[in-house]
Amino acid sequence: MRIATWNVNSVGARLPRLVSWLRSAAPDVLCLQELKCAADSFPTDEVAELGYEVAAHGTGRWNGVAIVSRVGLSDVTRGLRDEPGYAADDGSDETVEPRAIGATCGDLRLWSVYVPNGRDVEHPHFAYKLRWLEALHATAAAELAASVPFGVLGDFNIAPADHDVWDLAEFAQTTHITESERKALGVLQDAGLRDIVPRPLKYDQPFTYWDYRGLAFPKNKGMRIDLAYGNAQLAGAVTDAYVDREERKGKGASDHAPVVVDLSL
DNA sequence: ATGCCAGTTTCAAACTGA
């Protein structure tokens, strides 16, 4: 059993790469983030040709998450328990964004999540990020009671440890490395979820994101922010996990690489 | 300090990303 997570930064723009990656990596389940398309605009037919079903949760321009599975797809849940919304800076009403989707895939219960960025520690988006993580914990804690392999995979927009960014000094006063964000990850771990740390295919650290700008990828100025959390049943079945940095190479790449987790299930 | 690059959308300046 192979599961994976990938922030594709627009499923429309990434469709050729998505199709070829599904063929080559052949995951049984793939959690996607940043679809940047409405749920009914997801390229369902293109992945169906490869034998995959899709459950998508998206509204259009931003965000959007999906679960793609070839081992079954049922009991789909869109959104978290008591999920907070966000009011844009222009004063418009608060809206709940499409950032989480859960589904049962074969013997697994999985969530694909796109945690809010936070923008700046002083910005309202940062408080929203922390509230959103509380709702994620509540949802996970409630579902963890079931004695089935359970996982939460996605773009957490948090580097769990100092060595998960290329240079900590560059992150002074910024989001993604703060104590309050890391504490939220600790709460997930206290609830019984383990961080499945992938191996890098090159260099020392398993970074999953490199900015498009400033030659960040060739300089390996990366971050590990795409994470896979699993309960004891799932984490205990892991036989291998790696970051597919090859997918970050070349023209038309997402700025995130897929994280692949192999399980003996 | 700012933009770097990429993708999106009232089609093109503005927003988001991390």
Short mmCIF file of C-alpha atoms (C1' of nucleotides) in Angstrom, two decimals:
data_model
loop_
_atom_site.label_atom_id
_atom_site.label_comp_id
_atom_site.label_asym_id
_atom_site.label_seq_id
_atom_site.Cartn_x
_atom_site.Cartn_y
_atom_site.Cartn_z
CA MET A 1 0.00 0.00 0.00
CA ARG A 2 1.41 3.37 -1.05
CA ILE A 3 -0.08 6.69 0.09
CA ALA A 4 1.19 10.17 -0.74
CA THR A 5 0.55 13.87 -0.36
CA TRP A 6 1.30 16.67 -2.83
CA ASN A 7 0.57 20.38 -2.92
CA VAL A 8 0.19 20.79 -6.68
CA ASN A 9 -0.30 24.58 -6.80
CA SER A 10 -3.21 24.38 -9.28
CA VAL A 11 -4.43 20.98 -10.44
CA GLY A 12 -5.28 22.53 -13.81
CA ALA A 13 -1.78 23.83 -14.45
CA ARG A 14 -0.28 20.62 -13.04
CA LEU A 15 -2.49 18.12 -14.88
CA PRO A 16 0.17 16.75 -17.26
CA ARG A 17 2.55 16.27 -14.36
CA LEU A 18 -0.16 14.82 -12.14
CA VAL A 19 -1.08 12.20 -14.72
CA SER A 20 2.52 11.21 -15.38
CA TRP A 21 3.33 11.10 -11.66
CA LEU A 22 0.33 8.89 -10.94
CA ARG A 23 1.61 6.54 -13.66
CA SER A 24 5.22 6.47 -12.45
CA ALA A 25 4.83 6.57 -8.67
CA ALA A 26 1.56 4.63 -8.73
CA PRO A 27 0.25 5.59 -5.29
CA ASP A 28 -2.87 3.80 -4.07
CA VAL A 29 -4.07 7.02 -2.43
CA LEU A 30 -2.93 10.58 -3.13
CA CYS A 31 -3.88 13.58 -1.00
CA LEU A 32 -3.83 16.81 -2.99
CA GLN A 33 -3.74 20.44 -1.87
CA GLU A 34 -4.03 23.85 -3.54
CA LEU A 35 -6.27 22.62 -6.33
CA LYS A 36 -7.17 26.22 -7.22
CA CYS A 37 -10.31 24.93 -8.89
CA ALA A 38 -13.95 24.29 -8.05
CA ALA A 39 -14.81 20.72 -7.08
CA ASP A 40 -16.79 20.18 -10.29
CA SER A 41 -13.85 21.40 -12.37
CA PHE A 42 -11.50 18.71 -11.07
CA PRO A 43 -10.09 16.63 -13.97
CA THR A 44 -12.01 13.55 -12.84
CA ASP A 45 -11.97 11.81 -16.25
CA GLU A 46 -8.22 12.08 -16.65
CA VAL A 47 -7.50 10.32 -13.35
CA ALA A 48 -10.38 7.87 -13.84
CA GLU A 49 -8.55 6.59 -16.94
CA LEU A 50 -5.77 5.54 -14.58
CA GLY A 51 -8.19 3.73 -12.32
CA TYR A 52 -8.64 6.38 -9.65
CA GLU A 53 -11.75 7.74 -7.97
CA VAL A 54 -11.77 11.32 -6.70
CA ALA A 55 -13.37 13.25 -3.87
CA ALA A 56 -12.70 16.97 -4.24
CA HIS A 57 -13.49 19.98 -2.07
CA GLY A 58 -12.85 23.30 -3.79
CA THR A 59 -14.48 26.60 -4.65
CA GLY A 60 -12.25 28.11 -7.29
CA ARG A 61 -9.43 30.57 -7.16
CA TRP A 62 -7.67 29.57 -3.95
CA ASN A 63 -7.20 26.57 -1.68
CA GLY A 64 -8.97 23.33 -2.58
CA VAL A 65 -8.15 19.78 -1.47
CA ALA A 66 -8.87 16.30 -2.80
CA ILE A 67 -8.31 12.63 -2.19
CA VAL A 68 -7.57 10.38 -5.17
CA SER A 69 -7.82 6.64 -4.55
CA ARG A 70 -7.71 3.36 -6.44
CA VAL A 71 -8.49 1.25 -3.35
CA GLY A 72 -11.96 2.59 -2.67
CA LEU A 73 -13.33 5.96 -1.63
CA SER A 74 -16.26 6.28 0.77
CA ASP A 75 -17.59 8.17 3.78
CA VAL A 76 -16.28 11.46 2.41
CA THR A 77 -16.23 14.35 4.88
CA ARG A 78 -15.76 17.88 3.61
CA GLY A 79 -14.46 20.31 6.22
CA LEU A 80 -13.48 19.98 9.88
CA ARG A 81 -15.63 19.89 12.99
CA ASP A 82 -16.43 23.48 13.96
CA GLU A 83 -14.01 24.67 11.28
CA PRO A 84 -13.31 28.40 11.60
CA GLY A 85 -13.68 30.71 8.62
CA TYR A 86 -11.73 33.73 7.55
CA ALA A 87 -12.90 37.26 6.76
CA ALA A 88 -10.88 38.82 3.96
CA ASP A 89 -9.15 42.10 4.64
CA ASP A 90 -11.67 43.97 2.49
CA GLY A 91 -14.27 43.56 5.22
CA SER A 92 -16.32 40.89 3.50
CA ASP A 93 -18.06 38.23 5.56
CA GLU A 94 -16.21 35.34 7.10
CA THR A 95 -16.19 32.24 4.94
CA VAL A 96 -15.11 28.67 5.65
CA GLU A 97 -12.50 27.77 3.07
CA PRO A 98 -12.04 24.38 1.37
CA ARG A 99 -8.97 23.19 3.27
CA ALA A 100 -9.79 19.71 4.57
CA ILE A 101 -11.35 16.55 3.20
CA GLY A 102 -11.51 13.12 4.79
CA ALA A 103 -12.33 9.75 3.26
CA THR A 104 -12.16 6.05 3.89
CA CYS A 105 -9.88 4.37 1.35
CA GLY A 106 -9.85 0.62 1.71
CA ASP A 107 -8.79 -0.07 5.29
CA LEU A 108 -7.49 3.45 5.82
CA ARG A 109 -9.13 6.62 7.11
CA LEU A 110 -7.26 9.60 5.67
CA TRP A 111 -7.47 13.38 5.64
CA SER A 112 -5.96 15.75 3.10
CA VAL A 113 -5.35 19.16 4.67
CA TYR A 114 -4.13 22.57 3.59
CA VAL A 115 -3.37 24.52 6.76
CA PRO A 116 -3.69 28.33 6.42
CA ASN A 117 -0.42 30.09 5.73
CA GLY A 118 -0.62 32.68 8.51
CA ARG A 119 1.11 35.34 6.39
CA ASP A 120 2.66 37.21 9.34
CA VAL A 121 2.64 36.61 13.08
CA GLU A 122 0.83 39.93 13.58
CA HIS A 123 -1.72 39.32 10.80
CA PRO A 124 -5.27 38.09 11.56
CA HIS A 125 -4.51 35.19 9.23
CA PHE A 126 -2.05 33.86 11.84
CA ALA A 127 -4.71 33.70 14.56
CA TYR A 128 -6.94 32.00 11.98
CA LYS A 129 -4.18 29.46 11.36
CA LEU A 130 -4.02 28.58 15.06
CA ARG A 131 -7.82 28.34 15.37
CA TRP A 132 -7.90 26.14 12.28
CA LEU A 133 -5.30 23.81 13.81
CA GLU A 134 -7.48 23.49 16.93
CA ALA A 135 -10.36 22.34 14.73
CA LEU A 136 -8.04 19.88 13.01
CA HIS A 137 -7.08 18.46 16.39
CA ALA A 138 -10.72 18.14 17.43
CA THR A 139 -11.58 16.33 14.20
CA ALA A 140 -8.61 14.00 14.38
CA ALA A 141 -9.09 13.25 18.08
CA ALA A 142 -12.71 12.29 17.46
CA GLU A 143 -11.91 9.97 14.55
CA LEU A 144 -8.84 8.46 16.17
CA ALA A 145 -11.12 6.60 18.55
CA ALA A 146 -11.80 4.17 15.73
CA SER A 147 -9.28 1.35 15.70
CA VAL A 148 -8.34 1.65 12.06
CA PRO A 149 -5.19 3.00 10.40
CA PHE A 150 -5.68 6.76 10.45
CA GLY A 151 -3.64 9.50 8.84
CA VAL A 152 -3.60 13.25 8.28
CA LEU A 153 -1.48 14.25 5.29
CA GLY A 154 -0.97 17.60 3.70
CA ASP A 155 0.61 21.02 3.59
CA PHE A 156 0.80 22.06 7.24
CA ASN A 157 2.67 25.30 6.59
CA ILE A 158 4.74 24.55 9.71
CA ALA A 159 8.34 23.36 9.90
CA PRO A 160 8.30 20.96 12.87
CA ALA A 161 11.91 21.53 13.91
CA ASP A 162 14.67 24.08 13.38
CA HIS A 163 16.49 21.77 10.95
CA ASP A 164 13.34 21.64 8.78
CA VAL A 165 14.26 24.99 7.23
CA TRP A 166 17.44 25.71 5.29
CA ASP A 167 18.54 28.57 7.50
CA LEU A 168 16.78 29.41 10.74
CA ALA A 169 18.25 32.92 10.76
CA GLU A 170 16.19 33.70 7.65
CA PHE A 171 13.02 32.98 9.62
CA ALA A 172 13.37 35.44 12.46
CA GLN A 173 10.00 37.09 13.12
CA THR A 174 8.27 34.94 10.51
CA THR A 175 5.56 32.31 10.53
CA HIS A 176 6.08 28.55 10.04
CA ILE A 177 8.67 28.15 12.83
CA THR A 178 7.01 29.78 15.84
CA GLU A 179 6.46 28.09 19.18
CA SER A 180 2.69 28.46 18.95
CA GLU A 181 2.55 26.71 15.57
CA ARG A 182 4.82 23.91 16.74
CA LYS A 183 2.76 23.55 19.89
CA ALA A 184 -0.24 22.81 17.68
CA LEU A 185 1.72 19.97 16.09
CA GLY A 186 2.60 18.75 19.58
CA VAL A 187 -1.09 18.61 20.42
CA LEU A 188 -1.66 16.35 17.41
CA GLN A 189 1.17 14.12 18.58
CA ASP A 190 -0.25 14.02 22.11
CA ALA A 191 -3.52 12.84 20.56
CA GLY A 192 -1.67 9.80 19.19
CA LEU A 193 -0.41 10.92 15.79
CA ARG A 194 3.21 10.40 14.82
CA ASP A 195 5.22 12.48 12.37
CA ILE A 196 6.28 10.09 9.59
CA VAL A 197 9.56 11.72 8.58
CA PRO A 198 10.51 10.88 4.99
CA ARG A 199 14.05 10.32 3.79
CA PRO A 200 15.50 12.83 1.34
CA LEU A 201 16.59 11.59 -2.08
CA LYS A 202 19.46 14.08 -2.02
CA TYR A 203 21.20 16.24 0.62
CA ASP A 204 20.68 15.84 4.35
CA GLN A 205 17.19 17.16 4.99
CA PRO A 206 13.85 15.95 3.57
CA PHE A 207 12.64 19.35 2.40
CA THR A 208 9.31 19.35 0.58
CA TYR A 209 9.00 22.99 -0.53
CA TRP A 210 11.33 25.36 -2.36
CA ASP A 211 10.31 28.86 -3.41
CA TYR A 212 10.12 29.46 -7.16
CA ARG A 213 12.19 32.60 -6.71
CA GLY A 214 15.87 33.20 -6.28
CA LEU A 215 17.02 29.77 -7.46
CA ALA A 216 15.84 28.33 -4.16
CA PHE A 217 15.60 24.77 -5.48
CA PRO A 218 19.10 24.46 -6.97
CA LYS A 219 20.48 26.12 -3.83
CA ASN A 220 18.39 23.72 -1.73
CA LYS A 221 16.85 26.57 0.24
CA GLY A 222 13.93 24.40 1.24
CA MET A 223 11.52 23.67 4.05
CA ARG A 224 9.82 20.52 5.34
CA ILE A 225 6.22 21.68 5.65
CA ASP A 226 4.34 18.91 3.86
CA LEU A 227 3.79 16.35 6.59
CA ALA A 228 2.29 12.91 7.11
CA TYR A 229 0.85 12.08 10.51
CA GLY A 230 -0.37 8.60 11.33
CA ASN A 231 -1.80 6.83 14.34
CA ALA A 232 0.04 3.83 15.79
CA GLN A 233 -1.61 1.42 13.38
CA LEU A 234 -0.59 3.43 10.35
CA ALA A 235 2.81 4.67 11.53
CA GLY A 236 3.71 1.18 12.73
CA ALA A 237 3.10 -0.21 9.25
CA VAL A 238 5.49 2.19 7.47
CA THR A 239 8.16 0.39 5.45
CA ASP A 240 9.57 3.45 3.67
CA ALA A 241 8.90 7.16 3.22
CA TYR A 242 10.61 9.62 0.92
CA VAL A 243 10.31 13.04 -0.70
CA ASP A 244 10.16 12.80 -4.48
CA ARG A 245 12.32 15.84 -5.19
CA GLU A 246 12.67 14.71 -8.82
CA GLU A 247 9.13 16.02 -9.31
CA ARG A 248 10.28 19.51 -8.26
CA LYS A 249 12.69 19.66 -11.22
CA GLY A 250 12.17 21.25 -14.60
CA LYS A 251 9.61 23.46 -16.25
CA GLY A 252 6.04 23.33 -15.03
CA ALA A 253 6.80 21.96 -11.56
CA SER A 254 4.84 22.74 -8.43
CA ASP A 255 6.84 24.51 -5.75
CA HIS A 256 6.14 21.50 -3.49
CA ALA A 257 7.39 17.93 -3.99
CA PRO A 258 5.25 14.87 -3.24
CA VAL A 259 5.80 12.95 0.00
CA VAL A 260 5.41 9.19 -0.45
CA VAL A 261 4.70 6.72 2.37
CA ASP A 262 4.81 2.95 1.86
CA LEU A 263 2.87 0.70 4.22
CA SER A 264 2.78 -3.03 4.84
CA LEU A 265 -1.00 -3.13 4.96
"C1'" DA B 1 13.48 47.22 2.30
"C1'" DT B 2 11.81 44.93 -1.92
"C1'" DG B 3 11.32 41.69 -5.44
"C1'" DC B 4 12.49 37.39 -6.93
"C1'" DC B 5 8.29 33.18 -9.62
"C1'" DA B 6 3.95 31.18 -10.62
"C1'" DG B 7 -1.03 30.87 -10.85
"C1'" DT B 8 -5.45 32.93 -10.65
"C1'" DT B 9 -9.07 36.23 -11.96
"C1'" DT B 10 -14.51 40.67 -14.06
"C1'" DC B 11 -8.29 40.34 -19.30
"C1'" DA B 12 -4.82 42.85 -16.31
"C1'" DA B 13 -3.49 44.85 -12.00
"C1'" DA B 14 -3.88 42.68 -7.78
"C1'" DC B 15 -3.76 39.06 -4.69
"C1'" DT B 16 -1.76 34.83 -2.64
"C1'" DG B 17 1.79 32.00 -1.52
"C1'" DA B 18 5.85 30.82 2.58
#
